């Protein structure tokens, strides 16, 4: 009996070490990792540059406080500003906190302009923004809000895709539109470029802020540094986490200067956010992600993964009904129950994957994945479908 909260349907499997794309149990059994700690371990396991940075940081000051200057934090922020639309960064320990900061920044921007009633955010069904009180409200999934008291007010939801319907929801209280350019947990759906462009145009027309949650789809995963780059648009505020720390708890809220300027002393804070250890690792991860050819290779591997998944669909049309995603946030909508199928892949084929909404098998390999790894993973999925076929054939039909 575990002493932990029972909030997870945990597997008994425990890993002792990792190397590149693979995790190993104490008895040495190897698992191919297309889960990467749910999109976190962007560089896989044991990247020498990142491990070296963490070890070096361990010999220095681990933690001070944000009341002191943290040189590694200043440097990481400047590099993120140089590489993106943003002018200013607030560091957090998680994705939900990055989204919280984004929500607070948007609301406070209008408050500081005297528009105190302008606090409502339009968000989308099928989204996921974290598990804090405000981010479950933003996600709007009743499964996550039920039983936790009054839902934080100020969020309206509709299905993504219909710009006219979005515009109808905009009123004098609306301050921002919030979405994931690629919905991860909801079912790996990439928002169409025209929808993203249209939302940017709606925000410009109505004086709203565009907030993007790139916690899962950002940091190189789609084959651009950030997924919105595919649409040629920029947000006003963006939440980042997961890949940014390569496994060290780190997140960030990035904002344009016209928005960040209302976040003056006292408006927001975090004890740990952006501490020296976290930012030393963050800088090392960024060295790798922005290194020559890294993101271009993610783009190439994303295309190879999509191709191999299409092959799977052709070969097993009764099991695979759709190929989804962008780059290395990919998925297949399958007919067998996805949670059972993820367990089967792990148990019988030593492949780690993730379930997503709409019965989608989600694949989030470390960004260092090779085509040989992709062939191995899709081969394992094919083996699992073949095993399902064999089981169906040997099970007598029930009349
Ligand atoms: C994982 C995730 C979050 C929440 O991040 P945590 O670190 O678990 O708080 C928020 N938004 C998206 C899109 C995510 O994938």
CSV table of C-alpha atoms and ligand atoms in Angstrom, one decimal, residues 94-96 99 128-130 180 213 215-216 242, ligand 1:
chain,number,residue,atom,x,y,z
A,94,UNK,CA,5.7,24.3,-13.8
A,95,UNK,CA,3.4,24.7,-16.8
A,96,UNK,CA,0.3,25.5,-14.8
A,99,UNK,CA,-0.4,29.7,-17.6
A,128,UNK,CA,-5.5,21.5,-21.2
A,129,UNK,CA,-3.8,24.2,-19.2
A,130,UNK,CA,-2.9,22.6,-15.9
A,180,UNK,CA,-2.7,25.6,-27.4
A,213,UNK,CA,-0.1,27.8,-24.2
A,215,UNK,CA,3.9,24.2,-22.6
A,216,UNK,CA,3.7,21.0,-24.6
A,242,UNK,CA,8.0,20.9,-20.1
B,1,LIG,C1,1.4,19.8,-19.2
B,1,LIG,C2,0.7,21.0,-19.6
B,1,LIG,C3,0.4,22.0,-18.7
B,1,LIG,C4,0.6,21.9,-17.2
B,1,LIG,O1,1.9,21.8,-16.9
B,1,LIG,P1,2.4,21.3,-15.4
B,1,LIG,O2,3.8,21.4,-15.4
B,1,LIG,O3,1.8,19.9,-15.3
B,1,LIG,O4,1.7,22.2,-14.5
B,1,LIG,C5,-0.3,23.2,-19.2
B,1,LIG,N1,-0.5,23.3,-20.5
B,1,LIG,C6,-0.2,22.3,-21.4
B,1,LIG,C7,-0.5,22.5,-22.8
B,1,LIG,C8,0.4,21.1,-21.0
B,1,LIG,O5,0.6,20.2,-21.8
